[in-house]
Amino acid sequence: MTPAAYAVLKLDALQHNLQIVRNHAPHSKIMAVIKGNGYGHGLLRIAEALQNVDAFAVARVDEGIRLRKAGLKNRIVVLEGFTSNRELDALLIYQLDALVHSVTQLDIFANRTERAQIAVWLKLDTGMNRLGFRANDFNTAYQRLNECTIIKRPISLMTHLASADDKQDTMTLKQIRLFNETLQSIPGERSIANSAGILGWKEALADWVRPGIMLYGISPFPGNAGEQLGLKPIMALHSRLIAVKPITKGDTVGYSCSWVCEKSTILGVVAIGYGDGYPRHAKVGTPVLVNGKRVPLIGRVSMDMITVDLQTQPNAKPGDPVTLWGEGLAVEEVAEWAETIPYTLVCGITQRVRQIDSSWLK
Ligand SMILES: *Cc1c(COP(=O)(O)O)cnc(C)c1O
């Protein structure tokens, strides 16, 4: 028996999506981004299915340690680097690459006397204004880093794009130009592109690309589903109807009585809610598949349940299957109804949702 709320993961499709990355960036090495618990799909599950990539990228040191403890041998890049000697020690012990983006990190490195212990990626901030050295400070940072004995050479170089998902925005080319100009005389491998960069900007392809969301079959571009880009979604989120009842004009449904019935219909209650990661802000009308057919969400999303209008499915009964996103209903579409991005939906799946490998269901 499947649990009330569960996610089915089509891990086979990861290799298909990886091939789409390769088709767009045939000359680049691939750093698969699996931070955020593999975008909600399970850190180790995704890493194990993608061991043929050149490197993994995670955000935090502890994510890298989990991968090493599970026996993964790939190069692993920690995108947020470290902030203390203790974290640096962990990077050394587990042989994780560090992003270098702050003077604090240079100070820590300068006090260490080990030889050639850690591979580093020096980050240039080309306008994202999150991590990285500004162009004016970059040469000084590079010189200081280059004097440290603890680092392996050559130093690799990275920047991150702020609006590559908007193909009209001139920001992306400005960022790429600044990156190329600032690093003109500096040796070392380069990396610029996230998924939107890989799919939308040839200029962003460099020695390394860093696909995240596209590996999970999801489009980085608003208004555009992954399937239109040739990607196959990995995750489908399912549950089932647990109650069905008639309601009549004037009845209200759910918290705050915010939804008022205007015409008699049949109400369905589905065992899924924000406690599972279904977005609380999904609007009335958000599509939900009951027995594979679309019905609209009504009322507010609560912690464990949502309610749907079964007008078009008078024979639906408790136990019938429900899909919140998956085949026939793209997570990108649900994200729009919830005024968010699909990244937050897949990342937000909670512990309670059982994750099932689709090959177990065959
Ligand atoms: C998350 C992240 C990526 C991947 O971004 P997607 O949009 O998911 O492809 C790449 N690089 C950095 C630095 C990131 O933080």
mmCIF file of C-alpha atoms and ligand atoms in Angstrom:
data_model
loop_
_atom_site.group_PDB
_atom_site.id
_atom_site.type_symbol
_atom_site.label_atom_id
_atom_site.label_comp_id
_atom_site.label_asym_id
_atom_site.label_seq_id
_atom_site.Cartn_x
_atom_site.Cartn_y
_atom_site.Cartn_z
ATOM 1 C CA MET A 1 0.000 0.000 0.000
ATOM 2 C CA THR A 2 1.320 3.437 -0.877
ATOM 3 C CA PRO A 3 1.256 6.050 1.890
ATOM 4 C CA ALA A 4 -1.388 8.775 1.637
ATOM 5 C CA ALA A 5 1.070 11.305 0.240
ATOM 6 C CA TYR A 6 4.061 10.139 -1.753
ATOM 7 C CA ALA A 7 6.433 11.288 -4.450
ATOM 8 C CA VAL A 8 7.442 8.998 -7.290
ATOM 9 C CA LEU A 9 10.909 9.671 -8.688
ATOM 10 C CA LYS A 10 11.773 8.616 -12.226
ATOM 11 C CA LEU A 11 15.504 8.379 -11.726
ATOM 12 C CA ASP A 12 16.050 6.963 -15.229
ATOM 13 C CA ALA A 13 15.166 10.374 -16.601
ATOM 14 C CA LEU A 14 18.196 11.947 -14.881
ATOM 15 C CA GLN A 15 20.489 10.505 -17.551
ATOM 16 C CA HIS A 16 18.169 11.793 -20.253
ATOM 17 C CA ASN A 17 18.261 15.301 -18.750
ATOM 18 C CA LEU A 18 22.030 15.079 -18.371
ATOM 19 C CA GLN A 19 22.225 14.318 -22.088
ATOM 20 C CA ILE A 20 20.266 17.520 -22.788
ATOM 21 C CA VAL A 21 22.926 19.399 -20.805
ATOM 22 C CA ARG A 22 25.620 17.730 -22.917
ATOM 23 C CA ASN A 23 23.791 18.588 -26.154
ATOM 24 C CA HIS A 24 23.808 22.268 -25.196
ATOM 25 C CA ALA A 25 27.323 22.326 -23.752
ATOM 26 C CA PRO A 26 29.229 19.604 -25.638
ATOM 27 C CA HIS A 27 32.661 21.014 -24.763
ATOM 28 C CA SER A 28 32.057 21.701 -21.078
ATOM 29 C CA LYS A 29 32.634 19.589 -18.002
ATOM 30 C CA ILE A 30 29.520 19.125 -15.904
ATOM 31 C CA MET A 31 29.137 20.063 -12.252
ATOM 32 C CA ALA A 32 25.722 18.700 -11.250
ATOM 33 C CA VAL A 33 24.118 20.917 -8.623
ATOM 34 C CA ILE A 34 22.474 18.767 -5.946
ATOM 35 C CA LYS A 35 22.210 21.249 -3.057
ATOM 36 C CA GLY A 36 18.949 21.559 -1.107
ATOM 37 C CA ASN A 37 18.695 17.782 -0.666
ATOM 38 C CA GLY A 38 19.008 17.326 -4.433
ATOM 39 C CA TYR A 39 16.318 19.993 -4.980
ATOM 40 C CA GLY A 40 14.054 17.975 -2.692
ATOM 41 C CA HIS A 41 14.607 14.707 -4.577
ATOM 42 C CA GLY A 42 17.048 13.222 -2.044
ATOM 43 C CA LEU A 43 20.761 14.099 -1.938
ATOM 44 C CA LEU A 44 22.192 10.590 -2.011
ATOM 45 C CA ARG A 45 19.578 9.147 -4.340
ATOM 46 C CA ILE A 46 20.347 11.801 -6.952
ATOM 47 C CA ALA A 47 24.119 11.626 -6.469
ATOM 48 C CA GLU A 48 24.127 7.857 -6.890
ATOM 49 C CA ALA A 49 22.138 8.111 -10.114
ATOM 50 C CA LEU A 50 24.471 10.792 -11.510
ATOM 51 C CA GLN A 51 27.896 9.419 -10.740
ATOM 52 C CA ASN A 52 29.024 9.884 -14.339
ATOM 53 C CA VAL A 53 29.254 13.681 -13.968
ATOM 54 C CA ASP A 54 32.605 15.442 -13.597
ATOM 55 C CA ALA A 55 31.702 16.972 -10.235
ATOM 56 C CA PHE A 56 28.865 17.635 -7.831
ATOM 57 C CA ALA A 57 28.072 21.018 -6.344
ATOM 58 C CA VAL A 58 26.447 21.423 -2.945
ATOM 59 C CA ALA A 59 25.848 24.587 -0.940
ATOM 60 C CA ARG A 60 27.171 23.579 2.477
ATOM 61 C CA VAL A 61 30.068 21.622 3.943
ATOM 62 C CA ASP A 62 27.773 19.122 5.698
ATOM 63 C CA GLU A 63 26.130 18.208 2.387
ATOM 64 C CA GLY A 64 29.574 17.404 0.978
ATOM 65 C CA ILE A 65 30.426 15.305 4.028
ATOM 66 C CA ARG A 66 27.218 13.281 3.601
ATOM 67 C CA LEU A 67 28.208 12.496 0.021
ATOM 68 C CA ARG A 68 31.718 11.398 1.034
ATOM 69 C CA LYS A 69 30.418 9.288 3.923
ATOM 70 C CA ALA A 70 28.128 7.554 1.446
ATOM 71 C CA GLY A 71 31.240 6.630 -0.537
ATOM 72 C CA LEU A 72 30.947 9.007 -3.489
ATOM 73 C CA LYS A 73 34.269 9.579 -5.195
ATOM 74 C CA ASN A 74 33.401 12.443 -7.549
ATOM 75 C CA ARG A 75 34.895 15.869 -7.175
ATOM 76 C CA ILE A 76 32.572 17.869 -4.886
ATOM 77 C CA VAL A 77 32.420 21.665 -4.872
ATOM 78 C CA VAL A 78 31.037 23.484 -1.823
ATOM 79 C CA LEU A 79 29.436 26.613 -3.271
ATOM 80 C CA GLU A 80 29.324 28.597 -0.021
ATOM 81 C CA GLY A 81 32.896 27.687 0.909
ATOM 82 C CA PHE A 82 33.776 27.964 4.619
ATOM 83 C CA THR A 83 33.815 30.574 7.354
ATOM 84 C CA SER A 84 36.080 29.021 9.995
ATOM 85 C CA ASN A 85 39.191 26.900 10.462
ATOM 86 C CA ARG A 86 36.959 24.071 11.650
ATOM 87 C CA GLU A 87 34.959 24.078 8.454
ATOM 88 C CA LEU A 88 38.185 24.281 6.468
ATOM 89 C CA ASP A 89 39.471 21.221 8.345
ATOM 90 C CA ALA A 90 36.340 19.330 7.279
ATOM 91 C CA LEU A 91 36.904 20.353 3.664
ATOM 92 C CA LEU A 92 40.471 19.011 3.879
ATOM 93 C CA ILE A 93 39.528 15.754 5.593
ATOM 94 C CA TYR A 94 36.760 14.977 3.133
ATOM 95 C CA GLN A 95 38.600 16.410 0.123
ATOM 96 C CA LEU A 96 35.934 18.907 -0.891
ATOM 97 C CA ASP A 97 36.604 21.894 -3.191
ATOM 98 C CA ALA A 98 35.975 25.311 -1.641
ATOM 99 C CA LEU A 99 34.550 28.458 -3.137
ATOM 100 C CA VAL A 100 36.670 31.435 -2.117
ATOM 101 C CA HIS A 101 34.636 34.621 -2.022
ATOM 102 C CA SER A 102 35.637 36.642 1.040
ATOM 103 C CA VAL A 103 38.601 38.301 2.723
ATOM 104 C CA THR A 104 37.815 36.266 5.856
ATOM 105 C CA GLN A 105 38.579 33.098 3.909
ATOM 106 C CA LEU A 106 41.853 34.552 2.566
ATOM 107 C CA ASP A 107 42.888 35.409 6.146
ATOM 108 C CA ILE A 108 42.162 31.847 7.283
ATOM 109 C CA PHE A 109 44.141 30.380 4.357
ATOM 110 C CA ALA A 110 47.089 32.719 4.948
ATOM 111 C CA ASN A 111 47.591 31.290 8.453
ATOM 112 C CA ARG A 112 47.739 27.674 7.322
ATOM 113 C CA THR A 113 51.040 26.074 6.428
ATOM 114 C CA GLU A 114 49.948 22.792 4.831
ATOM 115 C CA ARG A 115 50.974 22.220 1.211
ATOM 116 C CA ALA A 116 48.595 21.881 -1.741
ATOM 117 C CA GLN A 117 45.716 20.378 0.164
ATOM 118 C CA ILE A 118 42.575 21.930 -1.243
ATOM 119 C CA ALA A 119 41.197 22.749 -4.685
ATOM 120 C CA VAL A 120 39.654 26.208 -4.842
ATOM 121 C CA TRP A 121 37.279 28.188 -7.016
ATOM 122 C CA LEU A 122 37.752 31.929 -6.771
ATOM 123 C CA LYS A 123 34.474 33.734 -7.271
ATOM 124 C CA LEU A 124 34.039 37.011 -9.098
ATOM 125 C CA ASP A 125 30.899 38.977 -8.320
ATOM 126 C CA THR A 126 29.754 40.256 -11.709
ATOM 127 C CA GLY A 127 26.524 41.832 -10.481
ATOM 128 C CA MET A 128 24.573 39.232 -8.510
ATOM 129 C CA ASN A 129 25.881 40.914 -5.352
ATOM 130 C CA ARG A 130 25.674 37.770 -3.332
ATOM 131 C CA LEU A 131 29.010 35.932 -3.047
ATOM 132 C CA GLY A 132 32.290 36.897 -4.679
ATOM 133 C CA PHE A 133 34.909 39.615 -4.964
ATOM 134 C CA ARG A 134 34.022 42.713 -6.948
ATOM 135 C CA ALA A 135 36.046 43.318 -10.113
ATOM 136 C CA ASN A 136 38.044 46.112 -8.431
ATOM 137 C CA ASP A 137 39.168 43.820 -5.623
ATOM 138 C CA PHE A 138 39.682 40.723 -7.718
ATOM 139 C CA ASN A 139 43.352 41.039 -8.607
ATOM 140 C CA THR A 140 44.343 41.646 -4.998
ATOM 141 C CA ALA A 141 42.285 38.641 -3.902
ATOM 142 C CA TYR A 142 43.839 36.479 -6.619
ATOM 143 C CA GLN A 143 47.383 37.530 -5.619
ATOM 144 C CA ARG A 144 46.706 36.839 -1.953
ATOM 145 C CA LEU A 145 45.159 33.449 -2.706
ATOM 146 C CA ASN A 146 48.013 32.565 -5.011
ATOM 147 C CA GLU A 147 50.487 33.154 -2.166
ATOM 148 C CA CYS A 148 48.775 30.615 0.096
ATOM 149 C CA THR A 149 50.573 27.281 0.334
ATOM 150 C CA ILE A 150 47.500 25.262 1.284
ATOM 151 C CA ILE A 151 45.766 25.538 -2.073
ATOM 152 C CA LYS A 152 46.149 23.321 -5.109
ATOM 153 C CA ARG A 153 46.910 24.990 -8.426
ATOM 154 C CA PRO A 154 45.681 26.144 -10.842
ATOM 155 C CA ILE A 155 42.936 28.153 -9.176
ATOM 156 C CA SER A 156 39.559 27.735 -10.888
ATOM 157 C CA LEU A 157 37.310 30.704 -11.539
ATOM 158 C CA MET A 158 33.567 31.148 -11.174
ATOM 159 C CA THR A 159 30.765 33.669 -11.385
ATOM 160 C CA HIS A 160 26.980 33.344 -11.103
ATOM 161 C CA LEU A 161 24.345 34.850 -13.392
ATOM 162 C CA ALA A 162 21.579 36.946 -11.846
ATOM 163 C CA SER A 163 18.919 36.995 -14.577
ATOM 164 C CA ALA A 164 19.768 34.394 -17.191
ATOM 165 C CA ASP A 165 16.146 33.186 -17.040
ATOM 166 C CA ASP A 166 15.108 36.411 -18.822
ATOM 167 C CA LYS A 167 16.331 36.179 -22.403
ATOM 168 C CA GLN A 168 15.624 39.885 -23.001
ATOM 169 C CA ASP A 169 17.663 41.115 -20.044
ATOM 170 C CA THR A 170 20.965 42.746 -21.032
ATOM 171 C CA MET A 171 22.404 41.947 -17.580
ATOM 172 C CA THR A 172 23.614 38.486 -18.598
ATOM 173 C CA LEU A 173 25.904 39.642 -21.403
ATOM 174 C CA LYS A 174 27.223 42.432 -19.179
ATOM 175 C CA GLN A 175 28.090 39.883 -16.506
ATOM 176 C CA ILE A 176 29.807 37.570 -18.984
ATOM 177 C CA ARG A 177 31.795 40.458 -20.485
ATOM 178 C CA LEU A 178 32.918 41.638 -17.039
ATOM 179 C CA PHE A 179 33.958 38.078 -16.122
ATOM 180 C CA ASN A 180 35.971 37.595 -19.307
ATOM 181 C CA GLU A 181 37.631 41.030 -19.127
ATOM 182 C CA THR A 182 38.541 40.813 -15.442
ATOM 183 C CA LEU A 183 40.086 37.351 -15.817
ATOM 184 C CA GLN A 184 41.789 37.985 -19.166
ATOM 185 C CA SER A 185 45.338 37.402 -17.948
ATOM 186 C CA ILE A 186 44.511 34.836 -15.243
ATOM 187 C CA PRO A 187 44.974 31.117 -15.976
ATOM 188 C CA GLY A 188 42.579 28.436 -14.741
ATOM 189 C CA GLU A 189 39.296 26.798 -15.645
ATOM 190 C CA ARG A 190 36.164 28.923 -15.787
ATOM 191 C CA SER A 191 32.516 28.391 -14.939
ATOM 192 C CA ILE A 192 29.570 30.741 -15.516
ATOM 193 C CA ALA A 193 26.347 28.974 -16.499
ATOM 194 C CA ASN A 194 23.485 27.621 -14.387
ATOM 195 C CA SER A 195 20.578 25.883 -16.190
ATOM 196 C CA ALA A 196 19.232 29.109 -17.694
ATOM 197 C CA GLY A 197 22.738 29.985 -18.879
ATOM 198 C CA ILE A 198 23.181 26.551 -20.466
ATOM 199 C CA LEU A 199 19.815 26.630 -22.250
ATOM 200 C CA GLY A 200 19.659 30.302 -23.137
ATOM 201 C CA TRP A 201 23.126 31.808 -23.522
ATOM 202 C CA LYS A 202 25.875 30.237 -25.649
ATOM 203 C CA GLU A 203 28.212 32.994 -24.406
ATOM 204 C CA ALA A 204 27.900 31.551 -20.882
ATOM 205 C CA LEU A 205 29.281 28.119 -21.758
ATOM 206 C CA ALA A 206 32.813 27.733 -20.435
ATOM 207 C CA ASP A 207 35.139 24.960 -19.210
ATOM 208 C CA TRP A 208 32.470 23.949 -16.692
ATOM 209 C CA VAL A 209 28.683 24.292 -16.606
ATOM 210 C CA ARG A 210 26.589 24.026 -13.441
ATOM 211 C CA PRO A 211 23.136 22.619 -14.202
ATOM 212 C CA GLY A 212 20.695 22.362 -11.313
ATOM 213 C CA ILE A 213 16.968 22.608 -11.984
ATOM 214 C CA MET A 214 17.153 21.255 -15.547
ATOM 215 C CA LEU A 215 18.583 17.952 -14.305
ATOM 216 C CA TYR A 216 15.317 17.473 -12.435
ATOM 217 C CA GLY A 217 13.415 18.029 -15.684
ATOM 218 C CA ILE A 218 12.178 21.469 -14.730
ATOM 219 C CA SER A 219 12.453 24.627 -16.817
ATOM 220 C CA PRO A 220 14.408 27.572 -15.427
ATOM 221 C CA PHE A 221 12.367 29.925 -17.632
ATOM 222 C CA PRO A 222 9.057 31.366 -16.451
ATOM 223 C CA GLY A 223 6.066 30.491 -18.623
ATOM 224 C CA ASN A 224 7.772 27.466 -20.128
ATOM 225 C CA ALA A 225 7.626 23.837 -18.963
ATOM 226 C CA GLY A 226 10.649 21.533 -18.946
ATOM 227 C CA GLU A 227 9.024 19.203 -21.443
ATOM 228 C CA GLN A 228 9.053 21.990 -24.052
ATOM 229 C CA LEU A 229 12.841 22.039 -23.661
ATOM 230 C CA GLY A 230 13.103 18.283 -24.150
ATOM 231 C CA LEU A 231 13.505 17.616 -20.420
ATOM 232 C CA LYS A 232 11.737 14.849 -18.501
ATOM 233 C CA PRO A 233 10.430 15.637 -15.010
ATOM 234 C CA ILE A 234 11.818 13.405 -12.262
ATOM 235 C CA MET A 235 9.291 14.013 -9.492
ATOM 236 C CA ALA A 236 5.546 13.399 -9.401
ATOM 237 C CA LEU A 237 3.574 14.136 -6.222
ATOM 238 C CA HIS A 238 0.586 11.956 -5.443
ATOM 239 C CA SER A 239 -2.061 11.401 -2.806
ATOM 240 C CA ARG A 240 -5.648 10.197 -2.680
ATOM 241 C CA LEU A 241 -9.180 11.321 -1.977
ATOM 242 C CA ILE A 242 -10.166 10.627 1.627
ATOM 243 C CA ALA A 243 -13.701 12.088 1.665
ATOM 244 C CA VAL A 244 -16.358 13.032 -0.870
ATOM 245 C CA LYS A 245 -19.533 14.945 0.024
ATOM 246 C CA PRO A 246 -22.196 17.116 -1.535
ATOM 247 C CA ILE A 247 -22.275 20.812 -0.718
ATOM 248 C CA THR A 248 -24.974 23.326 -1.515
ATOM 249 C CA LYS A 249 -25.255 27.033 -2.189
ATOM 250 C CA GLY A 250 -24.150 29.067 0.819
ATOM 251 C CA ASP A 251 -21.889 26.384 2.360
ATOM 252 C CA THR A 252 -18.365 27.567 3.083
ATOM 253 C CA VAL A 253 -15.264 25.425 2.801
ATOM 254 C CA GLY A 254 -12.107 25.478 4.903
ATOM 255 C CA TYR A 255 -10.354 27.910 7.228
ATOM 256 C CA SER A 256 -11.649 31.473 7.406
ATOM 257 C CA CYS A 257 -14.690 30.282 5.440
ATOM 258 C CA SER A 258 -13.069 32.070 2.548
ATOM 259 C CA TRP A 259 -14.683 29.931 -0.152
ATOM 260 C CA VAL A 260 -18.418 30.128 -0.488
ATOM 261 C CA CYS A 261 -20.375 27.610 -2.558
ATOM 262 C CA GLU A 262 -22.467 29.335 -5.232
ATOM 263 C CA LYS A 263 -23.936 26.292 -6.945
ATOM 264 C CA SER A 264 -24.451 22.796 -5.506
ATOM 265 C CA THR A 265 -21.530 20.500 -6.222
ATOM 266 C CA ILE A 266 -19.478 17.635 -4.813
ATOM 267 C CA LEU A 267 -16.540 18.378 -2.598
ATOM 268 C CA GLY A 268 -13.483 16.139 -2.503
ATOM 269 C CA VAL A 269 -10.966 16.136 0.351
ATOM 270 C CA VAL A 270 -7.401 15.133 -0.596
ATOM 271 C CA ALA A 271 -4.758 13.986 1.887
ATOM 272 C CA ILE A 272 -2.057 16.535 1.094
ATOM 273 C CA GLY A 273 -1.301 19.951 2.569
ATOM 274 C CA TYR A 274 1.432 22.407 3.395
ATOM 275 C CA GLY A 275 2.718 19.902 5.967
ATOM 276 C CA ASP A 276 3.752 17.852 2.937
ATOM 277 C CA GLY A 277 5.109 20.817 1.022
ATOM 278 C CA TYR A 278 2.045 21.534 -1.094
ATOM 279 C CA PRO A 279 2.075 25.344 -1.409
ATOM 280 C CA ARG A 280 -0.243 27.075 1.058
ATOM 281 C CA HIS A 281 -0.658 29.946 -1.367
ATOM 282 C CA ALA A 282 -2.057 27.814 -4.200
ATOM 283 C CA LYS A 283 -5.003 29.861 -5.424
ATOM 284 C CA VAL A 284 -8.596 28.733 -5.853
ATOM 285 C CA GLY A 285 -8.656 27.130 -9.304
ATOM 286 C CA THR A 286 -5.207 25.534 -9.073
ATOM 287 C CA PRO A 287 -5.502 22.336 -11.132
ATOM 288 C CA VAL A 288 -5.327 18.962 -9.372
ATOM 289 C CA LEU A 289 -5.660 15.598 -11.165
ATOM 290 C CA VAL A 290 -8.289 13.262 -9.722
ATOM 291 C CA ASN A 291 -8.344 9.939 -11.542
ATOM 292 C CA GLY A 292 -6.084 11.608 -14.099
ATOM 293 C CA LYS A 293 -8.539 14.445 -14.868
ATOM 294 C CA ARG A 294 -8.264 18.073 -13.913
ATOM 295 C CA VAL A 295 -10.416 19.520 -11.143
ATOM 296 C CA PRO A 296 -9.975 22.900 -9.430
ATOM 297 C CA LEU A 297 -8.733 23.493 -5.891
ATOM 298 C CA ILE A 298 -11.283 25.304 -3.716
ATOM 299 C CA GLY A 299 -10.869 26.840 -0.240
ATOM 300 C CA ARG A 300 -7.575 27.253 1.580
ATOM 301 C CA VAL A 301 -4.774 24.730 1.695
ATOM 302 C CA SER A 302 -4.463 23.384 5.242
ATOM 303 C CA MET A 303 -1.646 21.423 6.862
ATOM 304 C CA ASP A 304 -2.800 17.925 5.936
ATOM 305 C CA MET A 305 -5.605 18.410 3.439
ATOM 306 C CA ILE A 306 -6.848 20.326 0.452
ATOM 307 C CA THR A 307 -10.347 20.474 -0.994
ATOM 308 C CA VAL A 308 -11.318 20.212 -4.645
ATOM 309 C CA ASP A 309 -14.519 20.683 -6.649
ATOM 310 C CA LEU A 310 -15.625 17.318 -8.084
ATOM 311 C CA GLN A 311 -18.429 18.762 -10.242
ATOM 312 C CA THR A 312 -16.956 17.074 -13.319
ATOM 313 C CA GLN A 313 -16.326 13.772 -11.489
ATOM 314 C CA PRO A 314 -19.557 12.805 -9.739
ATOM 315 C CA ASN A 315 -18.418 9.176 -9.397
ATOM 316 C CA ALA A 316 -15.139 9.886 -7.639
ATOM 317 C CA LYS A 317 -14.830 8.116 -4.288
ATOM 318 C CA PRO A 318 -12.520 7.961 -1.272
ATOM 319 C CA GLY A 319 -9.322 6.136 -2.152
ATOM 320 C CA ASP A 320 -9.199 7.411 -5.734
ATOM 321 C CA PRO A 321 -5.758 8.547 -6.909
ATOM 322 C CA VAL A 322 -4.795 12.207 -6.967
ATOM 323 C CA THR A 323 -1.781 13.834 -8.622
ATOM 324 C CA LEU A 324 -0.656 17.248 -7.428
ATOM 325 C CA TRP A 325 2.010 17.491 -10.099
ATOM 326 C CA GLY A 326 3.476 14.963 -12.497
ATOM 327 C CA GLU A 327 2.346 13.501 -15.792
ATOM 328 C CA GLY A 328 -0.439 15.689 -17.191
ATOM 329 C CA LEU A 329 0.189 18.542 -14.767
ATOM 330 C CA ALA A 330 3.572 20.269 -14.830
ATOM 331 C CA VAL A 331 5.034 21.513 -11.562
ATOM 332 C CA GLU A 332 5.777 24.735 -13.456
ATOM 333 C CA GLU A 333 2.026 25.275 -13.907
ATOM 334 C CA VAL A 334 1.261 24.611 -10.251
ATOM 335 C CA ALA A 335 4.035 27.049 -9.290
ATOM 336 C CA GLU A 336 2.367 29.777 -11.329
ATOM 337 C CA TRP A 337 -0.952 29.199 -9.571
ATOM 338 C CA ALA A 338 0.881 29.491 -6.245
ATOM 339 C CA GLU A 339 2.780 32.596 -7.379
ATOM 340 C CA THR A 340 6.109 30.936 -6.804
ATOM 341 C CA ILE A 341 8.793 29.158 -8.826
ATOM 342 C CA PRO A 342 8.926 25.384 -9.321
ATOM 343 C CA TYR A 343 12.261 25.283 -7.441
ATOM 344 C CA THR A 344 10.441 26.018 -4.156
ATOM 345 C CA LEU A 345 7.829 23.315 -4.748
ATOM 346 C CA VAL A 346 10.235 20.431 -5.283
ATOM 347 C CA CYS A 347 12.663 21.704 -2.618
ATOM 348 C CA GLY A 348 9.826 22.063 -0.150
ATOM 349 C CA ILE A 349 8.646 18.448 -0.101
ATOM 350 C CA THR A 350 8.753 17.466 3.581
ATOM 351 C CA GLN A 351 10.023 14.395 5.429
ATOM 352 C CA ARG A 352 6.516 13.005 5.799
ATOM 353 C CA VAL A 353 6.197 12.450 2.053
ATOM 354 C CA ARG A 354 7.497 8.981 1.220
ATOM 355 C CA GLN A 355 9.808 9.106 -1.783
ATOM 356 C CA ILE A 356 9.469 6.090 -4.031
ATOM 357 C CA ASP A 357 11.814 5.112 -6.848
ATOM 358 C CA SER A 358 9.598 4.504 -9.906
ATOM 359 C CA SER A 359 11.504 1.303 -10.704
ATOM 360 C CA TRP A 360 10.109 -0.258 -7.488
ATOM 361 C CA LEU A 361 6.578 0.171 -8.833
ATOM 362 C CA LYS A 362 7.236 -1.819 -12.006
HETATM 363 C C1 LIG B 1 21.964 26.761 -7.439
HETATM 364 C C2 LIG B 1 23.135 27.177 -8.254
HETATM 365 C C3 LIG B 1 23.300 26.707 -9.563
HETATM 366 C C4 LIG B 1 22.244 25.891 -10.290
HETATM 367 O O1 LIG B 1 21.176 26.743 -10.656
HETATM 368 P P1 LIG B 1 19.932 26.210 -11.511
HETATM 369 O O2 LIG B 1 19.159 27.436 -11.805
HETATM 370 O O3 LIG B 1 19.183 25.294 -10.605
HETATM 371 O O4 LIG B 1 20.483 25.518 -12.694
HETATM 372 C C5 LIG B 1 24.478 27.012 -10.215
HETATM 373 N N1 LIG B 1 25.429 27.770 -9.623
HETATM 374 C C6 LIG B 1 25.286 28.265 -8.371
HETATM 375 C C7 LIG B 1 26.375 29.108 -7.782
HETATM 376 C C8 LIG B 1 24.129 28.012 -7.650
HETATM 377 O O5 LIG B 1 23.987 28.514 -6.424
#
